[in-house]
Amino acid sequence: MVVAQGQRWVVLKFGGTSVSRRNRWDTIGRLAAKRMADDDARVLVVVSALSGVTNALTAICAGDGIPARVEALVERHRAFCADLGLDADRVLGERFGVLRALGADPRAGALALDWQAEVLAQGELMSSTLGAAYLRAQGHDVGWCDARDWLDAVSLPNASEWSQRLSVNCQRDVDAGFGERFAAQPTAMLITQGFIARHRDGSTAVLGRGGSDTSAAYFGCLLKAQRVEIWTDVPGMFSANPREVPDARLLTRLDYAEAQEIATTGAKVLHPRSLGPCRHAGVPMAILDTERPELPGTRIDSAAATLPGVKAISRRNGIVLVSMESVGMWQSVGFLADVFERFRRHGLSVDLIGSAETNVTVSLDPSENLVSTNVLEALSADLEEICRVRVIVSCAAITLVGRGMRSMLHKLSGVWAAFGKERVHLISQSSNDLNLTFVIDEADADGMLPFLHAELIDSGAMPVHETGVFGPRWREIEGQLRPKPTPWWIGERSRLLALADGPTPRYAYHLPTVRERARQLAAIEAIDRRYYAIKANSHPEILKALVAEGFGLECVSLGELRHVFAVLPAMDPARVLFTPSFAPREEYEAALGMGVTVTLDNVEALHNWPDVFRGRRLWLRIDLGFGDGHHEKVTTGGKTSKFGLAAGRVDEFVEAARALGIGIVGVHAHLGSGVETRAHWRQMYDDLAGFARRIGTVEVLDIGGGLPIPYGADDEPFDLRDWAEGLAEVKAIHPAFQLTIEPGRFLVAEAGVLLSRATQVVEKDGIRRVGLDAGMNALVRPALYDAWHEIVNLQRLDAAKDGVFDVVGPICESSDVFGHRVQLPAGTAPGDVMLVADAGAYGMSMASTYNLRALPAEDVIE
Ligand code: LLP
């Protein structure tokens, strides 16, 4: 191949797993050739040692069992050469000699640092040498170069001897001739080692763990490369560690500062040090998956749009806190200087800082010398001279990363609430407004991340709908996602458009969907009785349809009860529940008079109105002490909730009821709406059964409603089968009671859409808004709960969604917004019929005439 002058480099880095198998080397050759062709580039391949080799070399550096370990490494490389069809002695013979000589080196006795660096360097020297030989054998025109001839270690002020040899930084600014000299190497493709550099005394230094990424970045920087690509065995950086949070989103585009913060605070995929050199030179980086090169990966560059919001949440374990107590510190000059001087002396860098009048607490960067030496003891002894020291180990730092953290605090209430339950040692907010960190005990952090991640999405703090930054979820990439079925309204488009010719806004309800949901629940064997919570949607046709499907009805007011019997005069009152909250006495009297099943949730009513309840059969609603739900405003359990009898007062209730000759025949709990946690209902069922046994007269256990539906485009349908299995397990333990449910949302939400017409399209300060004739008076959920509803332009359903709009209503409230940054056809225009999906539950039933705008009309589709 002829090397053209001035061709710019693309640097490709491959880690241990990517260089340890023959087929992976084929991939390396293929990718390099593709880059040369597609990008008109020369390619520099930077490689790590074969997987496990650096660990083995580190063990050699510790000094024990050296000869055996050296021979094992020789064998390992021989075996791999055989795999690659290479003659090991010819390719690696010389390097085996060097390795053996290092094993017998007199410096080994004292574990000299320069000797260790040389030992550690052998892994990359061997992998790059055999890789070059293999690629040549496959017909690639590839040269090999020694990274130490190009990367010079620099010594930073205050760096320890150890880090100046075994965790070095390299020169980032070079003379003008560097690029030319490097380009003078004859082949278009070159292979070199990650991790190693030239010490200023001419011998070897290494870059520390993760050093290969950093080497690639240094080369990218020095060569002013087109791009540095880090090829690994994961698809890129995620909004959380996918092993802990399967719903984590791939981050497809980041700027350097955010990527730096994410890498520093947890993501193992890219070493934090590697961002600096590329950022310095403005060289774009990409993290890509060797096994799945078609995935978008994570791209990092300075042109990435700055999007406010949390991009990632991470957890770092093994955090060490040093708490320093000093009585005389307040306003005393130089205390902090004294303290930090001592950290410097021990080569320790401080990460987070919290301070009070008499206490300073810092966390230490988890560095290698922290684990490999007894530096903490020495530091403590030193600090004791000026203050009282407490070292708190085994902490976890949970960090939210993203731009504009300070202006997002109002969206983080759920996150704060979650931490409120734990012992928080330290909260720190970075001065660059990019991160917010909570330090808690490691054990307390277990299981928190999935919850926090979901909370960030629900609250809108993590704007996952921004497709320029957030890619698919991990589960989706892994093929574990159950797709959302096509919504009914796609097939009914022309009917809906015709309906929208009438006055808008108007709701349309698809009865076949209501029936389908009803039948899904009816098919669950463990459930004995089903009621529909009519507050979700009390349209007569929906009530009729559900009663015809065998559902009873659950009401919360006299108004709802009267509505039920007006719509269904023949309805058996035994199939109607009355579960009010703080209702007036007359409503209880009327309900009991109608013969429906009344649920009571406090003792005071028995004391105050004994005559109303004397001799009746009642159900008892209990607050089991916990709540859940899609928003704090729909959580109906726990201390702060107004619902249910406190569990601690059940005995009191039972006693008062007995005195009045009341039979408690049912116990009930409904602890929240839109609950995603499967364990929620199992727990309720089990707890209620416990109370039922204590009470003795109970026949029915009602575990409420609360089933969620997939509002978001990439939410998964609720896993009914899994839910049913959970219920069946509990039923097997408590078979004596009839299991009852009373969902609302699940039955009707997806069956309903809100149709409206666009009124105006207006641009203001860079934001385009499309106004609808429906506002928060027609559908209050977005304004009230920050709820997400899919919005489409039904008129232009087939047009590309190539515009971004805020969708707003006509109400004089700033919360009158249906969605921010909604993707719609750019040509969306006044008069277009717009559809808000999944609006069948708590849409019309919560609508108002606020601003004296008329209530929406309603249609039913069979
Ligand atoms: N049972 C009782 C006693 C309830 O209070 C509720 C709802 C349900 C059953 C039905 O819950 P579902 O299955 O629909 O989650 N407006 C809010 C929801 C408020 C729920 C009130 N109680 C929203 O639009 O999300």
Coordinates of N, CA and C in Angstrom, one line a residue, residues 607-799:
H607 N -66.4 5.5 66.9 CA -66.7 6.2 68.1 C -67.7 7.3 68.0
N608 N -67.6 8.1 66.9 CA -68.5 9.3 66.7 C -69.9 8.9 66.2
W609 N -69.9 7.9 65.3 CA -71.2 7.6 64.7 C -71.6 6.1 64.9
P610 N -71.6 5.7 66.2 CA -71.8 4.3 66.4 C -73.1 3.7 65.8
D611 N -74.1 4.6 65.8 CA -75.4 4.1 65.2 C -75.4 3.8 63.8
V612 N -74.6 4.5 63.1 CA -74.5 4.3 61.6 C -74.0 2.9 61.3
F613 N -73.0 2.4 62.2 CA -72.3 1.2 61.8 C -72.7 0.0 62.6
R614 N -73.5 0.2 63.7 CA -73.9 -0.9 64.6 C -74.5 -2.1 63.8
G615 N -74.0 -3.3 64.1 CA -74.5 -4.5 63.6 C -74.2 -4.7 62.1
R616 N -73.4 -3.8 61.5 CA -73.1 -4.0 60.0 C -72.0 -5.0 59.8
R617 N -71.9 -5.4 58.5 CA -70.7 -6.1 58.1 C -69.9 -5.1 57.3
L618 N -68.6 -5.0 57.7 CA -67.8 -3.9 57.1 C -66.4 -4.5 56.7
W619 N -65.8 -3.8 55.8 CA -64.4 -4.0 55.4 C -63.5 -3.0 56.1
L620 N -62.3 -3.3 56.4 CA -61.4 -2.4 57.1 C -60.2 -2.1 56.2
R621 N -60.0 -0.8 56.0 CA -58.8 -0.4 55.2 C -57.6 -0.1 56.1
I622 N -56.5 -0.8 55.8 CA -55.3 -0.7 56.7 C -54.2 0.0 56.0
D623 N -53.5 0.9 56.6 CA -52.3 1.4 56.1 C -51.1 0.5 56.5
L624 N -50.6 -0.2 55.6 CA -49.6 -1.2 56.0 C -48.2 -0.6 56.3
G625 N -48.1 0.7 56.2 CA -46.9 1.4 56.6 C -45.9 1.7 55.5
F626 N -46.3 1.3 54.2 CA -45.4 1.6 53.1 C -46.3 2.0 51.9
G627 N -45.7 2.8 51.0 CA -46.5 3.2 49.8 C -45.6 3.2 48.6
D628 N -46.2 3.3 47.5 CA -45.4 3.3 46.2 C -46.2 4.0 45.2
G629 N -45.7 4.1 44.0 CA -46.6 4.7 42.9 C -45.7 5.5 42.0
H630 N -46.4 6.0 40.9 CA -45.6 6.6 39.8 C -45.2 8.1 40.2
H631 N -45.8 8.6 41.3 CA -45.5 9.9 41.7 C -45.9 10.0 43.2
E632 N -45.2 10.9 43.9 CA -45.5 11.0 45.4 C -46.9 11.3 45.6
K633 N -47.5 12.0 44.7 CA -48.9 12.5 44.9 C -49.9 11.3 44.8
V634 N -49.5 10.2 44.3 CA -50.4 9.1 44.2 C -50.0 7.9 45.1
T635 N -49.1 8.2 46.0 CA -48.7 7.2 47.0 C -49.7 7.3 48.2
T636 N -50.3 6.2 48.5 CA -51.4 6.2 49.5 C -51.2 5.3 50.7
G637 N -49.9 5.1 51.0 CA -49.6 4.4 52.2 C -48.4 5.0 52.9
G638 N -48.3 4.7 54.2 CA -47.2 5.2 54.9 C -47.6 6.4 55.8
K639 N -46.7 6.8 56.7 CA -47.1 7.8 57.8 C -47.7 9.0 57.2
T640 N -47.2 9.5 56.1 CA -47.6 10.9 55.7 C -48.9 10.8 54.9
S641 N -49.4 9.6 54.7 CA -50.6 9.5 53.9 C -51.9 9.6 54.7
K642 N -52.9 10.1 54.2 CA -54.2 10.3 54.9 C -55.0 9.0 54.9
F643 N -54.6 8.0 54.1 CA -55.5 6.9 53.9 C -55.1 5.7 54.9
G644 N -56.2 5.0 55.3 CA -56.0 3.8 56.0 C -55.8 3.9 57.5
L645 N -56.2 2.9 58.2 CA -56.1 2.8 59.6 C -54.6 2.4 59.9
A646 N -54.0 3.2 60.8 CA -52.6 2.8 61.2 C -52.6 1.4 61.7
A647 N -51.6 0.6 61.2 CA -51.5 -0.8 61.5 C -51.5 -1.0 63.1
G648 N -50.9 0.0 63.8 CA -50.8 -0.1 65.2 C -52.2 0.1 65.9
R649 N -53.2 0.5 65.2 CA -54.5 0.7 65.8 C -55.6 -0.4 65.4
V650 N -55.1 -1.4 64.7 CA -56.1 -2.4 64.3 C -56.8 -3.1 65.5
D651 N -56.1 -3.4 66.5 CA -56.7 -4.0 67.7 C -57.8 -3.1 68.3
E652 N -57.5 -1.8 68.3 CA -58.4 -0.9 68.9 C -59.7 -0.9 68.0
F653 N -59.5 -0.9 66.7 CA -60.7 -0.9 65.8 C -61.5 -2.2 66.0
V654 N -60.8 -3.3 66.1 CA -61.5 -4.6 66.3 C -62.3 -4.6 67.5
E655 N -61.7 -4.1 68.6 CA -62.4 -4.0 69.9 C -63.7 -3.1 69.8
A656 N -63.5 -1.9 69.2 CA -64.6 -1.0 69.0 C -65.7 -1.6 68.2
A657 N -65.3 -2.3 67.1 CA -66.3 -3.0 66.2 C -67.1 -4.1 67.0
R658 N -66.3 -4.9 67.8 CA -67.0 -5.9 68.5 C -68.1 -5.3 69.4
A659 N -67.7 -4.3 70.1 CA -68.6 -3.6 71.0 C -69.9 -3.2 70.3
L660 N -69.8 -2.9 69.0 CA -71.0 -2.5 68.3 C -71.6 -3.6 67.5
G661 N -71.1 -4.8 67.7 CA -71.7 -6.0 67.0 C -71.4 -6.0 65.5
I662 N -70.3 -5.3 65.1 CA -69.9 -5.2 63.7 C -69.1 -6.4 63.3
G663 N -69.3 -7.0 62.1 CA -68.5 -8.1 61.6 C -67.5 -7.6 60.6
I664 N -66.2 -7.7 60.9 CA -65.2 -7.3 59.9 C -65.0 -8.4 59.0
V665 N -65.5 -8.3 57.8 CA -65.5 -9.5 56.9 C -64.4 -9.3 55.8
G666 N -63.9 -8.1 55.7 CA -62.9 -7.9 54.6 C -61.8 -7.0 55.2
V667 N -60.5 -7.2 54.7 CA -59.5 -6.2 55.0 C -58.9 -5.7 53.7
H668 N -58.6 -4.5 53.6 CA -58.3 -3.8 52.4 C -57.1 -3.0 52.5
A669 N -56.3 -2.9 51.4 CA -55.2 -1.9 51.4 C -55.0 -1.5 49.9
H670 N -54.8 -0.2 49.7 CA -54.4 0.3 48.4 C -53.3 1.3 48.7
L671 N -52.1 1.0 48.3 CA -51.0 1.8 48.8 C -50.4 2.7 47.8
G672 N -51.0 2.8 46.6 CA -50.4 3.7 45.6 C -50.9 3.3 44.2
S673 N -50.6 4.1 43.2 CA -51.1 3.9 41.9 C -49.9 4.0 40.9
G674 N -50.0 3.1 39.9 CA -48.9 3.1 38.9 C -47.6 2.5 39.6
V675 N -47.8 1.4 40.3 CA -46.6 0.8 41.0 C -45.9 -0.2 40.1
E676 N -44.6 -0.1 40.0 CA -43.8 -1.0 39.1 C -43.2 -2.2 39.8
T677 N -43.2 -2.1 41.1 CA -42.5 -3.1 41.9 C -43.4 -4.3 42.1
R678 N -43.0 -5.4 41.6 CA -43.8 -6.7 41.7 C -44.0 -7.1 43.1
A679 N -42.9 -6.9 43.9 CA -43.0 -7.3 45.3 C -44.1 -6.6 46.1
H680 N -44.5 -5.4 45.6 CA -45.4 -4.6 46.3 C -46.7 -5.4 46.7
W681 N -47.3 -6.0 45.8 CA -48.6 -6.7 46.1 C -48.5 -7.9 46.9
R682 N -47.4 -8.6 46.6 CA -47.1 -9.8 47.4 C -47.0 -9.5 48.9
Q683 N -46.3 -8.4 49.1 CA -46.1 -8.0 50.5 C -47.4 -7.6 51.1
M684 N -48.2 -6.8 50.3 CA -49.5 -6.4 50.8 C -50.4 -7.6 51.2
Y685 N -50.4 -8.5 50.2 CA -51.3 -9.7 50.4 C -50.9 -10.5 51.6
D686 N -49.6 -10.6 51.8 CA -49.1 -11.4 52.9 C -49.4 -10.6 54.3
D687 N -49.1 -9.3 54.3 CA -49.4 -8.5 55.5 C -50.9 -8.5 55.8
L688 N -51.7 -8.4 54.8 CA -53.2 -8.4 55.0 C -53.6 -9.7 55.6
A689 N -53.1 -10.8 55.0 CA -53.5 -12.1 55.5 C -53.1 -12.2 57.0
G690 N -52.0 -11.7 57.4 CA -51.6 -11.7 58.8 C -52.7 -11.0 59.7
F691 N -53.1 -9.8 59.2 CA -54.2 -9.1 60.0 C -55.5 -9.9 60.0
A692 N -55.8 -10.5 58.8 CA -57.0 -11.2 58.7 C -57.1 -12.4 59.7
R693 N -56.0 -13.0 59.9 CA -55.9 -14.2 60.9 C -56.1 -13.6 62.3
R694 N -55.5 -12.5 62.6 CA -55.7 -11.9 63.9 C -57.1 -11.6 64.2
I695 N -57.8 -11.0 63.2 CA -59.1 -10.5 63.4 C -60.1 -11.7 63.5
G696 N -59.9 -12.7 62.7 CA -60.6 -13.9 62.9 C -61.9 -14.1 62.1
T697 N -62.6 -12.9 61.7 CA -63.9 -13.0 61.0 C -63.7 -12.7 59.5
V698 N -62.5 -12.5 59.0 CA -62.3 -12.0 57.7 C -62.5 -13.1 56.6
E699 N -63.2 -12.7 55.5 CA -63.3 -13.7 54.4 C -62.5 -13.2 53.2
V700 N -62.4 -11.9 53.1 CA -61.9 -11.3 51.8 C -60.7 -10.5 52.1
L701 N -59.6 -10.6 51.2 CA -58.5 -9.7 51.3 C -58.5 -8.9 50.0
D702 N -58.5 -7.6 50.1 CA -58.6 -6.7 48.9 C -57.2 -6.0 48.8
I703 N -56.4 -6.3 47.8 CA -55.1 -5.7 47.7 C -55.1 -4.5 46.8
G704 N -56.3 -3.9 46.5 CA -56.4 -2.6 45.9 C -56.1 -2.7 44.4
G705 N -55.8 -1.5 43.8 CA -55.4 -1.4 42.4 C -54.0 -1.1 42.3
G706 N -53.6 -0.1 41.4 CA -52.3 0.3 41.4 C -51.4 -0.2 40.2
L707 N -52.0 -1.2 39.4 CA -51.2 -1.7 38.3 C -50.8 -0.7 37.3
P708 N -49.6 -0.7 36.9 CA -49.1 0.4 36.0 C -49.4 0.0 34.5
I709 N -49.3 1.0 33.7 CA -49.3 0.7 32.2 C -48.1 1.4 31.6
P710 N -47.7 0.9 30.4 CA -46.5 1.5 29.8 C -46.7 2.8 29.1
Y711 N -46.6 3.9 29.8 CA -46.9 5.2 29.2 C -45.8 5.6 28.2
G712 N -44.5 5.4 28.7 CA -43.4 5.9 27.9 C -43.2 5.0 26.6
A713 N -42.6 5.5 25.6 CA -42.4 4.8 24.3 C -41.6 3.5 24.6
D714 N -40.7 3.6 25.5 CA -39.9 2.4 25.8 C -40.2 1.7 27.1
D715 N -41.3 2.1 27.7 CA -41.7 1.4 28.9 C -42.2 0.0 28.5
E716 N -42.0 -1.0 29.3 CA -42.5 -2.3 29.0 C -43.9 -2.5 29.5
P717 N -44.7 -3.3 28.8 CA -46.0 -3.7 29.4 C -45.8 -4.3 30.8
F718 N -46.7 -4.1 31.7 CA -46.6 -4.7 33.0 C -46.6 -6.2 32.9
D719 N -45.7 -6.9 33.6 CA -45.5 -8.3 33.5 C -46.6 -9.0 34.3
L720 N -47.8 -9.2 33.7 CA -48.9 -9.8 34.4 C -48.7 -11.2 34.8
R721 N -47.9 -11.9 34.0 CA -47.7 -13.3 34.3 C -46.9 -13.4 35.6
D722 N -45.9 -12.6 35.6 CA -45.0 -12.6 36.8 C -45.8 -12.2 38.0
W723 N -46.6 -11.2 37.8 CA -47.4 -10.7 38.9 C -48.3 -11.8 39.5
A724 N -49.0 -12.5 38.5 CA -49.9 -13.5 38.9 C -49.2 -14.7 39.6
E725 N -48.0 -15.0 39.2 CA -47.2 -16.0 39.8 C -47.0 -15.6 41.3
G726 N -46.6 -14.4 41.5 CA -46.3 -13.9 42.8 C -47.6 -14.0 43.7
L727 N -48.7 -13.7 43.1 CA -50.0 -13.8 43.9 C -50.3 -15.3 44.2
A728 N -50.1 -16.1 43.2 CA -50.4 -17.5 43.4 C -49.5 -18.1 44.6
E729 N -48.3 -17.7 44.6 CA -47.4 -18.2 45.7 C -48.0 -17.8 47.1
V730 N -48.4 -16.5 47.2 CA -49.0 -16.1 48.5 C -50.3 -16.9 48.8
K731 N -51.1 -17.0 47.7 CA -52.4 -17.7 47.9 C -52.2 -19.1 48.4
A732 N -51.1 -19.8 48.0 CA -50.9 -21.1 48.4 C -50.6 -21.1 50.0
I733 N -50.1 -20.0 50.5 CA -49.9 -19.9 51.9 C -51.2 -19.6 52.7
H734 N -52.0 -18.8 52.1 CA -53.2 -18.3 52.8 C -54.5 -18.7 51.9
P735 N -54.7 -19.9 51.7 CA -55.8 -20.3 50.8 C -57.2 -20.0 51.3
A736 N -57.4 -19.7 52.6 CA -58.7 -19.5 53.2 C -59.4 -18.2 52.7
F737 N -58.6 -17.2 52.3 CA -59.2 -15.9 52.0 C -59.5 -15.8 50.5
Q738 N -60.5 -15.0 50.2 CA -60.8 -14.7 48.8 C -60.0 -13.5 48.4
L739 N -59.2 -13.7 47.4 CA -58.3 -12.6 46.9 C -59.1 -11.6 46.0
T740 N -59.0 -10.4 46.3 CA -59.8 -9.4 45.6 C -58.8 -8.3 45.1
I741 N -59.1 -7.7 43.9 CA -58.4 -6.6 43.3 C -59.4 -5.5 42.9
E742 N -58.9 -4.3 42.8 CA -59.8 -3.2 42.3 C -59.0 -2.2 41.5
P743 N -58.5 -2.6 40.3 CA -57.7 -1.7 39.5 C -58.6 -0.7 38.8
G744 N -58.0 0.4 38.5 CA -58.7 1.4 37.6 C -57.9 1.6 36.3
R745 N -56.7 2.2 36.5 CA -55.9 2.6 35.3 C -55.6 1.4 34.4
F746 N -55.3 0.3 34.9 CA -54.9 -0.8 34.0 C -56.0 -1.2 33.0
L747 N -57.2 -1.1 33.4 CA -58.3 -1.5 32.5 C -58.6 -0.5 31.5
V748 N -58.4 0.8 31.7 CA -58.9 1.8 30.8 C -57.9 2.8 30.2
A749 N -56.7 2.9 30.8 CA -55.8 4.0 30.4 C -55.5 3.8 28.9
E750 N -55.1 2.7 28.5 CA -54.6 2.5 27.1 C -55.8 2.6 26.1
A751 N -57.0 2.4 26.6 CA -58.2 2.4 25.7 C -58.6 3.8 25.3
G752 N -58.1 4.8 26.0 CA -58.6 6.2 25.7 C -57.5 7.1 25.1
V753 N -58.0 7.9 24.2 CA -57.1 8.9 23.6 C -57.8 10.3 23.7
L754 N -57.0 11.3 23.8 CA -57.6 12.7 23.8 C -57.3 13.3 22.4
L755 N -58.4 13.7 21.7 CA -58.2 14.3 20.4 C -58.4 15.8 20.5
S756 N -57.5 16.5 19.9 CA -57.6 18.0 19.9 C -57.1 18.5 18.6
R757 N -57.3 19.8 18.4 CA -56.7 20.4 17.2 C -55.6 21.4 17.6
A758 N -54.6 21.5 16.8 CA -53.6 22.5 17.0 C -54.2 23.8 16.8
T759 N -53.9 24.8 17.7 CA -54.4 26.1 17.5 C -53.4 27.1 16.8
Q760 N -52.2 27.0 17.4 CA -51.1 27.9 16.8 C -49.8 27.2 17.0
V761 N -48.9 27.6 16.1 CA -47.5 27.2 16.2 C -46.6 28.4 16.4
V762 N -45.9 28.5 17.5 CA -45.2 29.8 17.8 C -43.8 29.5 18.2
E763 N -42.9 30.4 17.7 CA -41.5 30.2 18.1 C -41.2 31.3 19.1
K764 N -40.5 31.0 20.2 CA -40.1 32.0 21.1 C -38.7 31.7 21.7
D765 N -37.7 32.5 21.5 CA -36.4 32.3 22.0 C -35.9 30.9 21.8
G766 N -36.1 30.4 20.6 CA -35.5 29.1 20.2 C -36.4 28.0 20.5
I767 N -37.5 28.2 21.2 CA -38.4 27.0 21.5 C -39.6 27.2 20.6
R768 N -39.9 26.1 19.9 CA -41.2 26.1 19.1 C -42.3 25.4 19.9
R769 N -43.4 26.1 20.0 CA -44.5 25.5 20.7 C -45.7 25.3 19.8
V770 N -46.3 24.1 20.0 CA -47.6 23.9 19.3 C -48.6 23.9 20.4
G771 N -49.6 24.8 20.2 CA -50.7 24.9 21.1 C -51.9 24.0 20.7
L772 N -52.5 23.4 21.7 CA -53.7 22.6 21.4 C -54.9 23.2 22.0
D773 N -56.1 22.9 21.5 CA -57.3 23.4 22.1 C -57.7 22.6 23.4
A774 N -56.9 21.6 23.7 CA -57.1 20.9 25.0 C -56.0 21.4 25.9
G775 N -56.3 21.6 27.1 CA -55.2 22.0 28.1 C -55.3 21.2 29.3
M776 N -54.7 21.7 30.4 CA -54.7 20.9 31.7 C -56.1 20.8 32.2
N777 N -57.1 21.6 31.7 CA -58.5 21.4 32.1 C -59.0 20.1 31.5
A778 N -58.5 19.7 30.4 CA -59.0 18.5 29.7 C -58.2 17.2 30.2
L779 N -56.9 17.4 30.5 CA -56.1 16.3 31.0 C -55.0 16.9 31.9
V780 N -55.2 16.6 33.2 CA -54.4 17.3 34.1 C -53.1 16.6 34.5
R781 N -53.0 15.3 34.1 CA -51.9 14.5 34.6 C -50.5 15.0 34.4
P782 N -50.2 15.6 33.1 CA -48.9 16.1 33.0 C -48.6 17.3 33.9
A783 N -49.6 18.1 34.1 CA -49.4 19.3 35.0 C -49.3 18.9 36.4
L784 N -50.0 17.9 36.8 CA -50.1 17.5 38.2 C -49.0 16.6 38.7
Y785 N -48.7 15.6 37.8 CA -47.7 14.6 38.2 C -46.5 14.5 37.3
D786 N -46.3 15.5 36.4 CA -45.2 15.4 35.4 C -45.4 14.2 34.6
A787 N -46.6 13.7 34.4 CA -46.8 12.5 33.7 C -46.5 12.6 32.2
W788 N -46.0 11.5 31.7 CA -45.6 11.4 30.3 C -46.7 10.8 29.5
H789 N -47.2 11.4 28.5 CA -48.1 10.8 27.5 C -47.5 11.0 26.1
E790 N -47.6 9.9 25.4 CA -47.2 10.0 24.0 C -48.1 11.0 23.2
I791 N -47.6 11.9 22.4 CA -48.4 12.8 21.7 C -48.0 12.7 20.2
V792 N -49.0 12.5 19.3 CA -48.7 12.4 17.9 C -49.6 13.3 17.1
N793 N -49.1 13.6 16.0 CA -49.9 14.4 15.0 C -50.7 13.4 14.2
L794 N -51.9 13.2 14.5 CA -52.7 12.1 13.8 C -52.9 12.4 12.4
Q795 N -53.0 13.7 12.1 CA -53.2 14.2 10.7 C -52.0 13.7 9.8
R796 N -50.8 13.9 10.4 CA -49.6 13.6 9.6 C -48.9 12.4 10.3
L797 N -49.6 11.3 10.5 CA -49.1 10.2 11.3 C -47.9 9.6 10.5
D798 N -47.9 9.6 9.2 CA -46.9 9.0 8.4 C -45.7 9.9 8.1
A799 N -45.8 11.1 8.5 CA -44.7 12.0 8.2 C -43.5 11.8 9.2

